[in-house]
Coordinates of C-alpha atoms in Angstrom, one line a residue:
Chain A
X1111 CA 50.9 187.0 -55.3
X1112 CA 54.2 185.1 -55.2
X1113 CA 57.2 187.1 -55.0
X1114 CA 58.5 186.2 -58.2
X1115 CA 55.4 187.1 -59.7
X1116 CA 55.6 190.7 -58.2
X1117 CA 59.0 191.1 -59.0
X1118 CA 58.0 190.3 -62.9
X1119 CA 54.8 192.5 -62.8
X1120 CA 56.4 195.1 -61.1
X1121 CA 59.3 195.5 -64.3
X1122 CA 57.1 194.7 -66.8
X1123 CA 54.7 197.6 -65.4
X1124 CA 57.9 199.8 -66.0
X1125 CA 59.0 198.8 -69.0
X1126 CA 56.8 200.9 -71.2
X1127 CA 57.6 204.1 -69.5
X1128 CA 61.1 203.5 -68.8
X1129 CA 61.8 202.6 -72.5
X1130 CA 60.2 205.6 -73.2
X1131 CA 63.1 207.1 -71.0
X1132 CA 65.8 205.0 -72.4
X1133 CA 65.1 206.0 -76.2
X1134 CA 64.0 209.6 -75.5
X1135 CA 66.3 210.8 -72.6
X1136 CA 69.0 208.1 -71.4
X1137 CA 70.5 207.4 -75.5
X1138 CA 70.4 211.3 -76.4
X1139 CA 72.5 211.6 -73.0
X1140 CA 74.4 209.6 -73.5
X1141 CA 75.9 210.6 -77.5
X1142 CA 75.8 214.0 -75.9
X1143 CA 78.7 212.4 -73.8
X1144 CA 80.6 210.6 -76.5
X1145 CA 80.5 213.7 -78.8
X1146 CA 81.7 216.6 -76.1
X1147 CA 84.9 213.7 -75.4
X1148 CA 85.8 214.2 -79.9
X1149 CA 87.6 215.9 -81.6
X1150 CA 86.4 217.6 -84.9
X1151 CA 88.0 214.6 -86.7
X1152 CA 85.9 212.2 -84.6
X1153 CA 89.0 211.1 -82.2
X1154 CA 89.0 210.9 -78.5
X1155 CA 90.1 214.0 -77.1
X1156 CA 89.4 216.8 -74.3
X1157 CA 89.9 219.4 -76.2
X1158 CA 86.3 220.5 -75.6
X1159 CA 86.4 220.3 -72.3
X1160 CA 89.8 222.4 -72.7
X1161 CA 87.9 225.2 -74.5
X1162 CA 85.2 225.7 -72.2
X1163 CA 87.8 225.7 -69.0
X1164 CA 90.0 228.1 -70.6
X1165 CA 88.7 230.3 -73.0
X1166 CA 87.7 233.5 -71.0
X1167 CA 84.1 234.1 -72.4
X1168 CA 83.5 231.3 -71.3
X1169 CA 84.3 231.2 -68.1
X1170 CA 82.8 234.7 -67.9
X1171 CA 79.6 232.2 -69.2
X1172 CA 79.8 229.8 -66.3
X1173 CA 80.6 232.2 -63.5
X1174 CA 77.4 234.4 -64.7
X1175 CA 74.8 231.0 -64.6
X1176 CA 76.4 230.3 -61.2
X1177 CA 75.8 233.8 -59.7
X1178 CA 71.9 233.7 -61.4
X1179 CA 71.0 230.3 -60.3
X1180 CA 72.2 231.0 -56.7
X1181 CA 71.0 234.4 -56.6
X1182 CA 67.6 233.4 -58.1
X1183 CA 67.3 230.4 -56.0
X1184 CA 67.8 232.2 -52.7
X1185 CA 65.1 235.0 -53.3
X1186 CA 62.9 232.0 -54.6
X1187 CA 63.1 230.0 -51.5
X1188 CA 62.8 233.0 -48.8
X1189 CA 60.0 234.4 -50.8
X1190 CA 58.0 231.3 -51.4
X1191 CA 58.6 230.6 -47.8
X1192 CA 57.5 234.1 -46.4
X1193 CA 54.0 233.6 -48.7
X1194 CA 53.6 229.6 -47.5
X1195 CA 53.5 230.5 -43.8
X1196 CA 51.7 233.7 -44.4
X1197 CA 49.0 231.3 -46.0
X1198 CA 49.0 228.6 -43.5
X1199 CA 48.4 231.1 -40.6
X1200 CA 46.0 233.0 -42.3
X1201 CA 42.4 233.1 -43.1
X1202 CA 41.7 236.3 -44.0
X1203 CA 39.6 237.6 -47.1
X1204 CA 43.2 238.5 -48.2
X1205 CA 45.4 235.2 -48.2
X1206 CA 42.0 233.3 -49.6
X1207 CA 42.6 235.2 -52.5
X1208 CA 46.5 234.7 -52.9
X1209 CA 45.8 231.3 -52.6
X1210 CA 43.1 230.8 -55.3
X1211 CA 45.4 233.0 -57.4
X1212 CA 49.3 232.4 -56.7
X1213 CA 49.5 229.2 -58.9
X1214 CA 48.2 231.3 -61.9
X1215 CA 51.8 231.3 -63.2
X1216 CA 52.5 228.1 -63.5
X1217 CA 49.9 227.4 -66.3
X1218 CA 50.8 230.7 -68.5
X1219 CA 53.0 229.8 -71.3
X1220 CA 56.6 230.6 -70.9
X1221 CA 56.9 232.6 -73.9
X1222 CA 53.6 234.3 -73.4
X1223 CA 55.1 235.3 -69.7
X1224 CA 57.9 236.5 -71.1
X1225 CA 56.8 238.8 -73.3
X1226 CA 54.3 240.5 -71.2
X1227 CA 57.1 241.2 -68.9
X1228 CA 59.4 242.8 -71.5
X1229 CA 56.2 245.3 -72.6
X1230 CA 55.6 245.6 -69.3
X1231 CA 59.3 246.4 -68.0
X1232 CA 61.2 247.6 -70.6
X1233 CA 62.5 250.9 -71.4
X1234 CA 59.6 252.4 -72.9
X1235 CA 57.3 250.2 -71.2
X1236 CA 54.4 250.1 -69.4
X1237 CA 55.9 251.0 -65.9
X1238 CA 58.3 253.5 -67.3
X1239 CA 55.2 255.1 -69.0
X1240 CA 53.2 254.9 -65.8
X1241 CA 55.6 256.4 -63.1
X1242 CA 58.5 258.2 -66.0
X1243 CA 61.4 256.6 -67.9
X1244 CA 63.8 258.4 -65.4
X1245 CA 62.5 256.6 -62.3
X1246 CA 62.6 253.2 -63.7
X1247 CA 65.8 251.5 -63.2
X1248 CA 67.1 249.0 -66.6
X1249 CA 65.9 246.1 -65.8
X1250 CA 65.5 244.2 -69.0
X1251 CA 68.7 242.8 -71.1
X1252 CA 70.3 242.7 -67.4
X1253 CA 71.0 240.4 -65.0
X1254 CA 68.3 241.8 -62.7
X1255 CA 65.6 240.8 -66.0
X1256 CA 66.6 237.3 -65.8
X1257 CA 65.8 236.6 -61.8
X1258 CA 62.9 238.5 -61.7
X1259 CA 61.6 236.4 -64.8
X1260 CA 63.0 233.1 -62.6
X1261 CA 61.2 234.6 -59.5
X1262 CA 57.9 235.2 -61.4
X1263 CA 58.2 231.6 -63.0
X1264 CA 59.4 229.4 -60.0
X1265 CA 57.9 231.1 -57.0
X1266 CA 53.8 229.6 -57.3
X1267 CA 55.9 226.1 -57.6
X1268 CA 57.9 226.7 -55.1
X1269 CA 55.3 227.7 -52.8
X1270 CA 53.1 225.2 -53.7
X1271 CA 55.6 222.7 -52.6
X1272 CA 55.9 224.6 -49.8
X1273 CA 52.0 225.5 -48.6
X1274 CA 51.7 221.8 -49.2
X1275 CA 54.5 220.5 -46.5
X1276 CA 53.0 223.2 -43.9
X1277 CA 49.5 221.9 -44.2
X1278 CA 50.9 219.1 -43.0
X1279 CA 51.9 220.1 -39.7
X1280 CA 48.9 219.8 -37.3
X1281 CA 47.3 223.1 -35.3
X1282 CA 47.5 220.5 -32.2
X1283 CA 51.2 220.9 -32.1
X1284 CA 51.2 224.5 -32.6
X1285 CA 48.8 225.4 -30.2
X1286 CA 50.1 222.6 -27.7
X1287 CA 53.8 224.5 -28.0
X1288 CA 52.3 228.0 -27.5
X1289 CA 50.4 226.6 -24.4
X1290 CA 53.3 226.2 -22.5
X1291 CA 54.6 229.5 -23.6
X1292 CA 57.1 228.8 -26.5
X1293 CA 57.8 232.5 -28.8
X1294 CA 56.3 232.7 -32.2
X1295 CA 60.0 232.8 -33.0
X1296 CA 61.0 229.3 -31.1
X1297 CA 57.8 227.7 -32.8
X1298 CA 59.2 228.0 -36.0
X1299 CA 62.7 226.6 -35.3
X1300 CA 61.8 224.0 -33.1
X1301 CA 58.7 222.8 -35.0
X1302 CA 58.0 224.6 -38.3
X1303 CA 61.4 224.4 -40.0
X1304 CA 62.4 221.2 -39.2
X1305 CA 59.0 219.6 -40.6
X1306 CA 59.5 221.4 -43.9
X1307 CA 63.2 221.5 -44.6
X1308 CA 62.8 218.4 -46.9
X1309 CA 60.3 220.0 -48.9
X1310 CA 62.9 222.8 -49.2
X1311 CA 65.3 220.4 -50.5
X1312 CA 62.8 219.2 -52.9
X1313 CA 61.7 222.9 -53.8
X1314 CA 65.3 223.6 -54.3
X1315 CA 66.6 220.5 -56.5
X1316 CA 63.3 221.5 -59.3
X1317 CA 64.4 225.3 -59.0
X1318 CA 68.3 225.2 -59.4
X1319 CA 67.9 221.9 -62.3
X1320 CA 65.3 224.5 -63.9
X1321 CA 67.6 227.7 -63.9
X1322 CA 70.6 226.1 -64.2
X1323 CA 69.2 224.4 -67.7
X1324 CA 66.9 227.2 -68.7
X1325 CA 67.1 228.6 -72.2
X1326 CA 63.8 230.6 -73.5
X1327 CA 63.9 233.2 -70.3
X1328 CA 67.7 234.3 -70.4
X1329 CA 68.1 233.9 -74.5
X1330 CA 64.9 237.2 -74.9
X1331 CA 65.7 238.7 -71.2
X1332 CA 69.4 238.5 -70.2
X1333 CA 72.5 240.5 -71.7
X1334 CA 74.1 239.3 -74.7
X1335 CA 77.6 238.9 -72.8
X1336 CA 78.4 237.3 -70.1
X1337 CA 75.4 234.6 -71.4
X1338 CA 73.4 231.8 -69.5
X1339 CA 75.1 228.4 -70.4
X1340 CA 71.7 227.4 -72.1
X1341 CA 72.0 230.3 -74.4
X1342 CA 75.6 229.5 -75.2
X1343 CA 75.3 226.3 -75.9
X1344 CA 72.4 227.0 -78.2
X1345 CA 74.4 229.3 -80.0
X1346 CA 77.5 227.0 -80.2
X1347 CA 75.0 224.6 -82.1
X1348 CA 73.0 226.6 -84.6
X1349 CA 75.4 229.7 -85.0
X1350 CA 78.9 228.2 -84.9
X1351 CA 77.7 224.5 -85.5
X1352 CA 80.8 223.1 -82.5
X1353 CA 78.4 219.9 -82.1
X1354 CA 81.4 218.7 -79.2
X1355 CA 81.8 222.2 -78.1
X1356 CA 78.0 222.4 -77.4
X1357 CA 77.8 219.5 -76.1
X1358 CA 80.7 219.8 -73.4
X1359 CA 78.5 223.2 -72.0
X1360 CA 75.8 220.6 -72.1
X1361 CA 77.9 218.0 -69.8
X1362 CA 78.8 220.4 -67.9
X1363 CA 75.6 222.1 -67.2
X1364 CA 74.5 218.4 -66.3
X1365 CA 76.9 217.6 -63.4
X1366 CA 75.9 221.0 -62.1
X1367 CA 72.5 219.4 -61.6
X1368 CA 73.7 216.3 -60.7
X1369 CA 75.1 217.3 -57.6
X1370 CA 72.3 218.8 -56.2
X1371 CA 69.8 215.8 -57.6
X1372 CA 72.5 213.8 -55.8
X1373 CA 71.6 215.2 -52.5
X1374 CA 67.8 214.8 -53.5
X1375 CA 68.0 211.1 -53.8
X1376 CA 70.4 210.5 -51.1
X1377 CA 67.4 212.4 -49.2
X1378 CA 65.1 210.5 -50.4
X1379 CA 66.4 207.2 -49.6
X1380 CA 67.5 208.5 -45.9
X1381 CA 63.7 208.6 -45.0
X1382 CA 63.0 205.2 -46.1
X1383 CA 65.1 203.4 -43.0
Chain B
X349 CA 43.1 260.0 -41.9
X350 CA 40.3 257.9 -40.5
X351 CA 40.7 255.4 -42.8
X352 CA 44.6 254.8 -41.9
X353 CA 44.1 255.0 -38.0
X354 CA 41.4 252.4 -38.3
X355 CA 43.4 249.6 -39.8
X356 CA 45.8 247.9 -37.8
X357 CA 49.3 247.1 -38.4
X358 CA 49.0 243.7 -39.8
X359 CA 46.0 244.7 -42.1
X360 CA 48.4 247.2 -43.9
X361 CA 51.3 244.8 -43.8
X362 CA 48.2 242.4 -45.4
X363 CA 47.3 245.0 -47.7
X364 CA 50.9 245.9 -49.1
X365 CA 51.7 242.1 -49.9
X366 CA 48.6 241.9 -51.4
X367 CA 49.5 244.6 -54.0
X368 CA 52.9 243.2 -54.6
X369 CA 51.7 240.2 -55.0
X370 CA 49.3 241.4 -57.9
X371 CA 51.9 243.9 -59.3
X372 CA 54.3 241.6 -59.7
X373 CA 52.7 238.2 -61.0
X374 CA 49.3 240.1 -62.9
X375 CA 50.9 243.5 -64.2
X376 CA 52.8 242.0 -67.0
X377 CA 49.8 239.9 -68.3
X378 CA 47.1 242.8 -67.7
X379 CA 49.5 244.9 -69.8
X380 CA 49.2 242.2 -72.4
X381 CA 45.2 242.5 -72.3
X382 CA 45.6 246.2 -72.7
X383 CA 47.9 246.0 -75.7
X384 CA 45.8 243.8 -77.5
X385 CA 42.6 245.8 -77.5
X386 CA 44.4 249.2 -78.0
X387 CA 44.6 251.2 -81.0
X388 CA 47.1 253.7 -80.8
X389 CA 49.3 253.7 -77.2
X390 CA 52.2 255.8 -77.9
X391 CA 54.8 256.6 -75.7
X392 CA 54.9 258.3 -73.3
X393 CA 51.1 258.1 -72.9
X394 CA 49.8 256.3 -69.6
X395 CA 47.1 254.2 -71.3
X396 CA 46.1 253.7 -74.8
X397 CA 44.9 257.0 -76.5
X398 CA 42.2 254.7 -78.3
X399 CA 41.4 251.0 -78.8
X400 CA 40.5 248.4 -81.5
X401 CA 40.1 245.2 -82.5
X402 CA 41.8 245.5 -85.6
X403 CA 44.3 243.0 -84.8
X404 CA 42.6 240.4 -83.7
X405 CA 40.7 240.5 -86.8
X406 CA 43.5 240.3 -88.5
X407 CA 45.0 237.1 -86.5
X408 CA 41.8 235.6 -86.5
X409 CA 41.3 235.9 -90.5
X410 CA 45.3 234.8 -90.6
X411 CA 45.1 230.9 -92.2
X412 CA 48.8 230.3 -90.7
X413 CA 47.5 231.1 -87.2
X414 CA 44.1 229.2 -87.3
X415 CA 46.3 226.1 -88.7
X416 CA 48.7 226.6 -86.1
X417 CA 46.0 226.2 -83.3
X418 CA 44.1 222.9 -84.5
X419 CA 47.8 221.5 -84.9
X420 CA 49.0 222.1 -81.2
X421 CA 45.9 220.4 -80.2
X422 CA 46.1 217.7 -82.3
X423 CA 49.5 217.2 -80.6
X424 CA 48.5 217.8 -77.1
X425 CA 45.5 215.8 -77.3
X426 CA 47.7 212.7 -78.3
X427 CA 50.9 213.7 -76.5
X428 CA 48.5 213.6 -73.5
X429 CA 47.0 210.0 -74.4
X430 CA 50.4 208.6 -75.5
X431 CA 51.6 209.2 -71.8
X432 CA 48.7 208.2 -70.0
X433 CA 49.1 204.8 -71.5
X434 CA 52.4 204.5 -71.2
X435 CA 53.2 206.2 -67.7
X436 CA 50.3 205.0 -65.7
X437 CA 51.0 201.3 -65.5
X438 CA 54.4 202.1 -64.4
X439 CA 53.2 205.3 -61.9
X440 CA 50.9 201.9 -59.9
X441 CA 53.7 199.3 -60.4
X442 CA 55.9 202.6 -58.0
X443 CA 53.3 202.6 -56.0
X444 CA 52.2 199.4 -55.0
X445 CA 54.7 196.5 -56.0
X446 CA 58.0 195.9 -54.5
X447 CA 61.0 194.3 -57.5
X448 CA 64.3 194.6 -57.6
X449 CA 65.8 198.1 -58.9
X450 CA 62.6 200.3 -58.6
X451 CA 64.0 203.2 -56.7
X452 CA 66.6 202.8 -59.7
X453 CA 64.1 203.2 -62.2
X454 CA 61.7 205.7 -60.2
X455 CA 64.6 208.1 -60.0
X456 CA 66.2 207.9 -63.3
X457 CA 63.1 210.0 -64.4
X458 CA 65.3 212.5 -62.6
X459 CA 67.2 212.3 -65.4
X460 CA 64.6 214.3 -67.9
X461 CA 65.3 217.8 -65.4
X462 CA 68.8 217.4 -65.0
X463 CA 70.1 217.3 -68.1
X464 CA 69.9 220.9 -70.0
X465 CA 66.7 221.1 -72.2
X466 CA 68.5 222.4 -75.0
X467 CA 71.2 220.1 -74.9
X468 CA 68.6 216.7 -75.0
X469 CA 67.0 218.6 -77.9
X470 CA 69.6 218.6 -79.9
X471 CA 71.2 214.8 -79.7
X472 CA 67.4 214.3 -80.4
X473 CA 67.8 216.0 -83.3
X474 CA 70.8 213.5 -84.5
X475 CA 69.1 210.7 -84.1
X476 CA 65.8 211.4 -85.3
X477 CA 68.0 212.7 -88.5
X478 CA 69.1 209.1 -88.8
X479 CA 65.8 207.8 -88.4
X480 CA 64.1 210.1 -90.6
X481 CA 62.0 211.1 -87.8
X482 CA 63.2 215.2 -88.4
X483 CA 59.9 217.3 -89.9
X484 CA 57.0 214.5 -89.5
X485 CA 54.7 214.7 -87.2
X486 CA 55.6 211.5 -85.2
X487 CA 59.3 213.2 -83.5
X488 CA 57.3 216.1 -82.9
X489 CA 54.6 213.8 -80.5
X490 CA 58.1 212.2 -79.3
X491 CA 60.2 215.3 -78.9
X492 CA 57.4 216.7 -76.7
X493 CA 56.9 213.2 -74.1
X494 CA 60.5 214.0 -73.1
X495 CA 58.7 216.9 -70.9
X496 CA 56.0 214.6 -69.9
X497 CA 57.1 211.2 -68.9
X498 CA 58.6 212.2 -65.2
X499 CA 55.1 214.5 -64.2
X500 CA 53.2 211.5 -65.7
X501 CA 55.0 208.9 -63.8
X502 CA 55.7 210.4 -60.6
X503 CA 52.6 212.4 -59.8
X504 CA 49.5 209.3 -60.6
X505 CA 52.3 207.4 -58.6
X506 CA 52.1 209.7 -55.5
X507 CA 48.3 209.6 -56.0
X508 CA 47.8 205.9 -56.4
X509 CA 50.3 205.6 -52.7
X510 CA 47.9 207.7 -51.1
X511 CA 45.1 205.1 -52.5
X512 CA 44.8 202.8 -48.9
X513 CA 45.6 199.6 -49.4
X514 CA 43.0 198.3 -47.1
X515 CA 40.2 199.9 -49.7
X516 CA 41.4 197.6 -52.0
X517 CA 41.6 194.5 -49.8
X518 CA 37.7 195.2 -48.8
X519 CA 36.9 195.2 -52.3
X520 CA 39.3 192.0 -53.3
X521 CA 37.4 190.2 -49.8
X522 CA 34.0 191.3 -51.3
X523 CA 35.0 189.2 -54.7
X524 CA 35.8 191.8 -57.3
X525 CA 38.3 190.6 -60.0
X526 CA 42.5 192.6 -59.5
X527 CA 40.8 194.8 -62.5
X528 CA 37.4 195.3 -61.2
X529 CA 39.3 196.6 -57.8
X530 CA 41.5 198.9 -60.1
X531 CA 39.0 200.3 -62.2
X532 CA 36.2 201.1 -59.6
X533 CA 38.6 201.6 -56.6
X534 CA 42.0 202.4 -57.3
X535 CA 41.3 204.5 -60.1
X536 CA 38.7 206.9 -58.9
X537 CA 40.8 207.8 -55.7
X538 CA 43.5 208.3 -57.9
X539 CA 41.8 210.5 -60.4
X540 CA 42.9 213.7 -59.2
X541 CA 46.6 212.9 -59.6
X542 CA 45.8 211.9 -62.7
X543 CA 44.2 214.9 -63.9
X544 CA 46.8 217.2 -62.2
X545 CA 49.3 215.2 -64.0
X546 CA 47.3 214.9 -67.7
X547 CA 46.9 218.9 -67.1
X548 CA 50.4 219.8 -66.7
X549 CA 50.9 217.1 -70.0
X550 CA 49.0 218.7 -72.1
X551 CA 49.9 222.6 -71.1
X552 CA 53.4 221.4 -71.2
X553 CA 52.9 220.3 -75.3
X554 CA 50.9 223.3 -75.8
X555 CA 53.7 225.1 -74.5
X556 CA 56.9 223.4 -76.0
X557 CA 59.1 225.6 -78.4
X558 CA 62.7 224.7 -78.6
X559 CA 62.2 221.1 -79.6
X560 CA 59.2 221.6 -82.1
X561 CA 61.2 224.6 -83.6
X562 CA 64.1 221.8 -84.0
X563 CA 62.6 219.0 -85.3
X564 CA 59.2 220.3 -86.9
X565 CA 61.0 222.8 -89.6
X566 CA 59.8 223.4 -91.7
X567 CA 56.0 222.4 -91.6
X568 CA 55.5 222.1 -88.4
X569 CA 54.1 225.7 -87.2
X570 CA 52.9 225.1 -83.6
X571 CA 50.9 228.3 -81.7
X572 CA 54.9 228.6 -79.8
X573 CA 56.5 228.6 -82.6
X574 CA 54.3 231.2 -84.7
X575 CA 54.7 233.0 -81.6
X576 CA 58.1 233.6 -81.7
X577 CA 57.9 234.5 -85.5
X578 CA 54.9 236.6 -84.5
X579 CA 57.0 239.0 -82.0
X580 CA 60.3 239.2 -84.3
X581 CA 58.0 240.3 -87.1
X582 CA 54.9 242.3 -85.8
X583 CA 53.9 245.2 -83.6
X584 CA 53.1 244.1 -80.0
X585 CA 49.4 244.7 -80.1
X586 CA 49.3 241.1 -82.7
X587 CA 51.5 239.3 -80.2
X588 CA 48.9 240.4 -77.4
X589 CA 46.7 239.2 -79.3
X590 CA 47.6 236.2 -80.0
X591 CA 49.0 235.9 -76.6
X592 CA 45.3 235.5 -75.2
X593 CA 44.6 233.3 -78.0
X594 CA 47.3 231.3 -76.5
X595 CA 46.3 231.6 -73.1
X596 CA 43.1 231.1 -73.2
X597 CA 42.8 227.3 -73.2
X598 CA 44.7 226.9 -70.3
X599 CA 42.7 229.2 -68.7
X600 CA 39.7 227.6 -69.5
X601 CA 41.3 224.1 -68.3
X602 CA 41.9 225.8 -65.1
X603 CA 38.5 226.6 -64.4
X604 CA 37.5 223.4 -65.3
X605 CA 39.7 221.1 -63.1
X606 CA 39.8 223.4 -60.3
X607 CA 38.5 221.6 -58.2
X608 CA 41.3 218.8 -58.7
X609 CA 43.7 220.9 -58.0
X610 CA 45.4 220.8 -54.6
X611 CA 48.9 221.9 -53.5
X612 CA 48.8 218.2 -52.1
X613 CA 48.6 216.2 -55.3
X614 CA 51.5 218.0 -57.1
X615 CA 53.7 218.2 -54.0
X616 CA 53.0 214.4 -53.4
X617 CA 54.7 213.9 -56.9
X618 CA 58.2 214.9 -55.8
X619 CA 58.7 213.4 -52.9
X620 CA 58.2 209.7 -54.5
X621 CA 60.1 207.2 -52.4

């Protein structure tokens, strides 16, 4: 095949999908963008941007989804990480079964999750019937609510990504490294993390683009104040109709995720040379 | 004490992360099973005093719900079609051709996860306003490929790299047709990507509530979106119910494809170069 020819069947190939994109995702985008930079009278101005920065709820808004996604995202990662090498170094009766099992989660309906955890953990739940109201610290309509709903949704992924990048490794090296007398604790910084970082960086682009954005999980689990930016700008739409307003939480809930899908790519592209 | 003395350490440490684990992902969606068979449960009793399946007569009889689940499969079915035949010529042309821009285009499906959900949904919602694409069944199909077109893309694409070009070569030497290689080559090493990828397609539809809810009002009564009306309005042993109702095909897909389902395949996906 001539390399023109490639080049053609290559784009063409694309086209369908990408258009797809273009309508669906890139357009939306980008009148998302036009309307946060108006004005209610339809003229250029920042005044959007000027609400969001100054006005104190919402800061209180923004400060709360940073603190979530980072806290959520760390427990994420070390958990998924401790349950990964756990399964790659074990064949027990025991990890066969977590890892028939742990992806479970990702294939239960969001909504359907979530409600089994607020029966389960609220108040006058499940648990607080089972071991007394008294014992059970609050955990839903709190912060606490909204990570453990992020743990229970992105740790299967997460470690999926993450069994995945470890199977990868071969036994040879392993046992090669232990042959000459290297600590369990040397093994894993000399071979084990390096060899799977990238998949961390992967694992941790989905995670902190999912939390950052996420709407249905903090809008029935968190507080009512300070809110998740999804749930604020959701409410900025349907309960105070701001259109711009919304859509400057929006934009700004976007660059959040662009930095870290910045790193991804850059990543990405690294390997290639 | 026999018992305890004849484990060792690392069975017990076994044994408690095997409990957690269960606790923590199972709990809230055994209590869900519980509720939905139980008659009277009330606080601050353990388990349910007595049990019934008077709600699930009642769903099941409920004309709203049974039309609710033939339309989310309607949509899923085609949803899951739609991006099949749109995505999979584009997920090979990733894989296998080299033209100018494709790491632009393979990573502007990026875009789909970075930008906040809710946010997309709702400059959706203005243009399909203008194009009289708001309560037909049409944006709703559209509205839900949104979710679908990076899986669908980047997964088969990861699958059809892993495809050795050499396999293909041996069947090109042996004088099968570019399509005959495809279809009996390419194609059947690639299936498991696929299917991975079609699964998550048509769970994802099945699942999606914020964008039907925005663009399907009024007619448009997905199992999600009764879902939500169902726990605002009725006791939780109906929205148990229904719960499993809504649970259940994914389940049943599960089973089915398990044996497609490797870490490997969906880990491949995002890490697309």
């Amino acid at each position: 095949m001539s390399k023109r020819k490639e080049n053609l069947l290559g784009i063409a190939m694309v086209m369908p999908s990408f258009i797809s994109l273009l309508i669906l995702v890139i357009w939306p985008v980008m009148i998302s963008i036009k309307e946060s930079f108006m004005n209610g009278e339809g003229q250029f101005s920042f005044e959007n941007y000027i609400y969001v920065f100054t006005e104190p709820m919402m800061l209180n808004n923004i400060k709360h989804t940073v603190v979530v996604t980072l806290i959520s995202c760390i427990i994420v990662l070390f958990i998924s990480y401790f349950i990964a090498i756990y399964l790659r170094f074990t064949s027990s009766k025991i990890a066969n079964f977590i890892r028939k099992t742990y992806f479970i989660p990702m294939f239960v309906p969001g909504i359907i999750a979530i409600y089994g955890f607020i029966n389960t953990y609220r108040d006058n739940g499940w648990i607080a019937r089972l071991i007394g109201q008294e014992n059970l610290p609050v955990l839903m309509y709190d912060i606490k609510g909204v990570v453990m709903m992020n743990m229970w949704f992105n740790i299967p992924f997460t470690t999926m990504l993450l069994v995945s990048a470890l199977s990868a490794i071969p036994d040879s090296v392993i046992e090669s490294a232990k042959d000459v007398g290297a600590t369990k604790l040397k093994i894993f910084w000399k071979f084990i993390f390096p060899l799977s970082y990238k998949t961390m960086l992967v694992a941790t682009t989905f995670l902190f683009m999912g939390i950052v954005g996420s709407f249905t999980a903090p809008f029935l689990v968190d507080s009512n104040a300070p809110q998740m930016l999804g749930v604020s700008m959701q409410q900025h739409f349907s309960v105070y109709h701001e259109f711009g307003q919304a859509s400057s939480i929006a934009v700004i809930m976007f660059i959040m995720s662009a930095g870290i899908g910045y790193l991804y790519i850059h990543s990405m592209m690294k390997e290639e040379k | 004490m026999w018992f305890f003395k004849s484990v060792s350490k690392r069975n017990l440490m076994e044994f408690l992360l095997v409990t957690l684990f269960c606790l923590f992902f199972f709990m809230p969606l055994v209590n869900l099973v519980i509720l939905a068979f139980s008659g009277e449960w009330q606080y601050p009793n353990k388990f349910p005093t007595s049990w019934s399946l008077e709600w699930w007569k009642f769903v099941l009889e409920n004309d709203e719900v049974s039309r609710s689940i033939m339309l989310s499969f309607s949509i899923a079915i085609i949803v899951t079609i739609l991006s099949i035949i749109i995505c999979i010529p584009a997920a090979y042309a990733f894989a296998r051709l080299q033209f100018p821009l494709r790491r632009t285009f393979l990573f502007s499906f990026l875009l789909t996860n970075a930008f906040p959900k809710m946010g997309l949904y709702v400059a959706i919602g203005v243009l399909f306003y203008q194009f009289g694409l708001m309560n037909t069944f049409t944006g709703i199909v559209l509205i839900h490929m949104v979710n679908t077109l990076m899986y669908m893309t980047w997964i088969p694409s990861a699958a059809f790299k892993n495809v050795h070009a050499s396999q293909e070569e041996a069947a090109r030497d042996a004088g099968a047709s570019p399509f005959k290689v495809f279809w009996h080559v390419t194609l059947p090493m690639a299936a498991p990507g696929i299917i991975v990828a079609s699964i998550f397609t048509f769970l994802s539809s099945l699942d999606e509530a914020q964008g039907t809810l925005l663009v399907g009002i009024p007619d448009y009564q997905t199992m999600p979106v009764v879902m939500y009306s169902i726990i605002a309005d009725y006791p939780s042993t109906a929205g148990s119910v229904f719960s499993i109702i809504l649970t259940l095909p994914t389940i049943i897909l599960l089973l089915a494809a398990r044996r497609f389902l490797g870490a490997d395949a969906m880990a491949n996906g995002f890490q697309m170069k």
